[in-house]
Coordinates of C-alpha atoms in Angstrom, one line a residue:
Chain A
X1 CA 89.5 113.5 109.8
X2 CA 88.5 111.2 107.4
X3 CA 86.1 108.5 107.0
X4 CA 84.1 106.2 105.2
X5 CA 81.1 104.2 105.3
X6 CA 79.8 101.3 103.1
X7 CA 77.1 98.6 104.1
X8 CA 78.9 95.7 105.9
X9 CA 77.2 93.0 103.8
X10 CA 75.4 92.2 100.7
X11 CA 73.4 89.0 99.7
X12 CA 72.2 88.7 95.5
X13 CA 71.6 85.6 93.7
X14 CA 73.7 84.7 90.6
X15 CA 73.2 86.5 87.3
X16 CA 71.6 89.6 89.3
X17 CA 73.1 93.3 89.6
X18 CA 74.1 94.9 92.7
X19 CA 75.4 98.0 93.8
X20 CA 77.5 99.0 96.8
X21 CA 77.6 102.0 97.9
X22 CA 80.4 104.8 99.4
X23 CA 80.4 108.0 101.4
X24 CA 83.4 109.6 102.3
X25 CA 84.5 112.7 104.4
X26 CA 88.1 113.5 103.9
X27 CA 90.1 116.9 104.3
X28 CA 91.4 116.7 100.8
X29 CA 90.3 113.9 98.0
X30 CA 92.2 112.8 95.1
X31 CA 90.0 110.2 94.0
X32 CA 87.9 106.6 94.9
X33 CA 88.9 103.0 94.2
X34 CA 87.8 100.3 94.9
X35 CA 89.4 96.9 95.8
X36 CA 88.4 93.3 95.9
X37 CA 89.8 90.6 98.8
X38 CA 88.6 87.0 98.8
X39 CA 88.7 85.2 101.8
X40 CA 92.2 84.4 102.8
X41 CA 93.7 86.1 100.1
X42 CA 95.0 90.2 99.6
X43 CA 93.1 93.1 98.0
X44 CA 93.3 93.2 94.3
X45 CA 92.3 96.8 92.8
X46 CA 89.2 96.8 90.5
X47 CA 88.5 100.3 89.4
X48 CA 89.4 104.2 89.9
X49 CA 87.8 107.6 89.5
X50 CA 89.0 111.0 89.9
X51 CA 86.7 112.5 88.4
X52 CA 82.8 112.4 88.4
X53 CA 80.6 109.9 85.9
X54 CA 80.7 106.2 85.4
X55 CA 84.0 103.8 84.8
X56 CA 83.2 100.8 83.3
X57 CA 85.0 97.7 83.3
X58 CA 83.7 94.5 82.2
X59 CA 80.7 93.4 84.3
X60 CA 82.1 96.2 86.9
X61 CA 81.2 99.7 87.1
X62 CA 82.3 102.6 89.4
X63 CA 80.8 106.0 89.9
X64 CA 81.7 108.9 91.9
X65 CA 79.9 112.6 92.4
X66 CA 82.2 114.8 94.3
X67 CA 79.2 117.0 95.2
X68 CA 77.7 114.5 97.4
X69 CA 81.0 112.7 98.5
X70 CA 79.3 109.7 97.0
X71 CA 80.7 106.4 94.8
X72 CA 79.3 103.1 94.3
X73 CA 80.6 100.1 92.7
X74 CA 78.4 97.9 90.7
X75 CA 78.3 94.4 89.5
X76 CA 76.4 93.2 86.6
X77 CA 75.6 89.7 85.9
X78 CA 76.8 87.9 89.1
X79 CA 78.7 84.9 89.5
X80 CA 79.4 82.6 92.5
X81 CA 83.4 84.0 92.4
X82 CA 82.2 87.7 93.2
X83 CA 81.3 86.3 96.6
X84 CA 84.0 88.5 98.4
X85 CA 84.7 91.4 100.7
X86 CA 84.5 94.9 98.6
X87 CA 86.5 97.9 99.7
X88 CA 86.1 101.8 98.5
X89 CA 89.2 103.8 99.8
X90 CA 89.9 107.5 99.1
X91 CA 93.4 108.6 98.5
X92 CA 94.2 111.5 100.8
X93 CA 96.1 114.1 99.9
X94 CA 99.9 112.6 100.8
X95 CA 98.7 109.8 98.5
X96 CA 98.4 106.9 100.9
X97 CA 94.8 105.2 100.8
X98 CA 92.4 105.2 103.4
X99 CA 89.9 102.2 103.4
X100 CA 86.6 101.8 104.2
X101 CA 85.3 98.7 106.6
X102 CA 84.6 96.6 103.4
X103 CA 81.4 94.8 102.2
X104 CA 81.1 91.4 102.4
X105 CA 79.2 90.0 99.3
X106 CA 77.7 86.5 99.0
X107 CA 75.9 85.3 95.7
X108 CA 73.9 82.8 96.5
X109 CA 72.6 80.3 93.6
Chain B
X1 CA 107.1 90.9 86.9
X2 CA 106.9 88.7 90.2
X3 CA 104.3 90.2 92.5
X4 CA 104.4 91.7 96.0
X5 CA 106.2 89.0 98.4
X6 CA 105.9 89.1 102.2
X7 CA 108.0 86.9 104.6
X8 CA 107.2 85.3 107.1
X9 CA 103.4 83.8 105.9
X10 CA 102.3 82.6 109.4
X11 CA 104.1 84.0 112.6
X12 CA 103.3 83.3 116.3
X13 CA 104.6 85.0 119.3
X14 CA 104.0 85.8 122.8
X15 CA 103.1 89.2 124.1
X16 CA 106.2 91.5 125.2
X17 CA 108.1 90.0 122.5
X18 CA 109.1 91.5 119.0
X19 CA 108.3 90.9 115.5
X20 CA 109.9 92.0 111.9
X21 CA 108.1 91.9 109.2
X22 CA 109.5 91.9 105.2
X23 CA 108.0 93.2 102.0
X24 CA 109.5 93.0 99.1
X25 CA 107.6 95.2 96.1
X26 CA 107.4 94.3 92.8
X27 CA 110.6 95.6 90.9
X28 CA 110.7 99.0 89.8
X29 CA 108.2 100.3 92.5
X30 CA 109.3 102.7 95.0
X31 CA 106.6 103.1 97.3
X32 CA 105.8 100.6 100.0
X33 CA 102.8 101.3 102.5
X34 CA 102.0 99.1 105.4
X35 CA 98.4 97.8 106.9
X36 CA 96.8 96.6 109.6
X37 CA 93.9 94.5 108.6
X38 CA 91.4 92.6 111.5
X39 CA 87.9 92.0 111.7
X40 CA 86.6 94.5 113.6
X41 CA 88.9 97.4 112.2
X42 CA 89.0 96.4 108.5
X43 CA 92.5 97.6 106.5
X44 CA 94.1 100.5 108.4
X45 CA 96.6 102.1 107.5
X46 CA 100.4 102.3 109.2
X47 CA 102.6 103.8 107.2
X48 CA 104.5 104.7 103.6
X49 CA 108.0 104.5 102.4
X50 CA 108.9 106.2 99.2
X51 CA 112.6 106.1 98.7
X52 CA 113.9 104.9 102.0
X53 CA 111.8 107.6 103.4
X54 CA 108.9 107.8 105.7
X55 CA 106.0 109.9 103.4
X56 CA 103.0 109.5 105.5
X57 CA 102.1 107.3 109.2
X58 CA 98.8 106.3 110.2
X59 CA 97.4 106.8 113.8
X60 CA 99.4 103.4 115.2
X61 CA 101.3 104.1 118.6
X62 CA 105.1 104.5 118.5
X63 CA 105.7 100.9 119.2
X64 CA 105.1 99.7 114.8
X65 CA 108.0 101.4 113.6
X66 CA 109.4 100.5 109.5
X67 CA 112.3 101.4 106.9
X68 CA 112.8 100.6 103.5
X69 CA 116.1 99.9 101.9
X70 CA 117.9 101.1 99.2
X71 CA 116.9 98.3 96.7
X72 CA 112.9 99.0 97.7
X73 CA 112.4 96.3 100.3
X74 CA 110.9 97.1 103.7
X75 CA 110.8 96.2 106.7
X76 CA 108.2 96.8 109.4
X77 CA 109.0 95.9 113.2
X78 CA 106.2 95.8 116.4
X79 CA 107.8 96.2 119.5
X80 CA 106.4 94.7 122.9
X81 CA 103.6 92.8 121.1
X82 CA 100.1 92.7 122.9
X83 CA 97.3 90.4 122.2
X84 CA 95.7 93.4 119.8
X85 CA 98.4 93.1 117.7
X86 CA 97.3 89.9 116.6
X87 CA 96.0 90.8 112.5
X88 CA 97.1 90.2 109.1
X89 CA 99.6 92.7 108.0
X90 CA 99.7 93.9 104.8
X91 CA 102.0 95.4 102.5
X92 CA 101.5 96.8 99.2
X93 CA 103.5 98.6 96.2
X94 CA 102.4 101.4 94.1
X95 CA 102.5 102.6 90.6
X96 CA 100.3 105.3 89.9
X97 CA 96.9 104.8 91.5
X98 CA 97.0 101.9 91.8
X99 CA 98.4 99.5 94.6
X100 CA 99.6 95.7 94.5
X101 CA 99.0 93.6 97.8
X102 CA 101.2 91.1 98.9
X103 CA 99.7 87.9 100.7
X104 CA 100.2 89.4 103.9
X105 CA 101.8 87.8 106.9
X106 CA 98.9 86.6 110.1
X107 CA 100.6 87.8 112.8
X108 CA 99.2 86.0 116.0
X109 CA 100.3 86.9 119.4
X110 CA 99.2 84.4 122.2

């Protein structure tokens, strides 16, 4: 089967970092993203990796290590509009995208 | 390039009756995939459309059933709605690896 587990939620204070962290087990991996949703609105994609290391983008970062079945996303100098619900998904091997429970994230001032 | 639409926004129904849900992707996208998303069960997935064709179905009972139409606009229908099914139902487009969310549709069965 597969699954994955992130912490359900998250408090930081504005202008700090945080990280959130992914395991996964899946029969076949083809890669980690990661999404952001906002309350009442839908998931927006923020990053990808395929392979292992660090993606950066902007005050986001993602990392993966296939070894440990491991990812985290982090955010760098936080602001009050990051306050959302973070999700890492795996793509399986037909391509479709299984999610994990999400994070909720609130920056406080 | 207009984004992922879903119609209706805000549907209610009773349970025993059906629903029909539409997605239309953003243009030139091919691939459709369906979710389930509540708060106890996060974003699960139902199923995906590539070309009019079903490519992959999530662990949902027989009664969430979908198609997708020549021009790339899908349809997903829930038969015999129970109070469970009440959620916000997502559909998204691909290109690549990445994939576009509509707005969803909050599907509430009383």
């Amino acid at each position: 089967g597969q699954s994955l587990e992130q912490p359900s939620e998250v408090t930081a204070v504005e202008g700090a970092i945080v990280q959130i962290n992914c395991t996964y087990q899946t029969s076949g991996f083809y890669g980690l993203s990661w999404y952001q949703q906002h309350d009442g609105g839908a998931p927006t994609f923020l990053s990808y990796n395929a392979l292992d290391g660090l993606e950066e983008t902007g005050r986001f970062s993602s990392f993966l290590s296939r070894s440990d079945s491991y990812g985290y996303l982090l955010l760098q100098e936080l602001q009050m509009k990051d306050s959302a619900s973070y999700f890492c998904a795996v793509q399986g091997s037909q391509g479709n995208l299984i999610f994990g429970k999400g994070t909720k994230l609130s920056v406080k001032p | 390039k207009a984004g992922v639409t879903q119609t209706p926004r805000y549907l209610i129904k009773t349970r025993g009756q059906q629903v029909t849900l539409s997605c239309s992707p953003i243009s030139g996208h091919r691939s459709v995939s369906w979710y389930q998303q509540t708060p106890g069960q996060g974003l699960q997935f139902l199923f995906e459309y590539f070309s009019e064709t079903q490519r992959n179905k999530g662990n949902f009972p027989g009664r969430f059933s979908g198609r997708q139409f020549s021009n790339s606009r899908s349809e997903m229908n829930v038969s015999t709605l129970e109070l469970g099914d009440s959620a916000l139902y997502l559909c998204a487009s691909s290109s690549d690896r990445e994939q576009f969310f509509g707005p969803g549709t909050r599907l509430t069965v009383l």
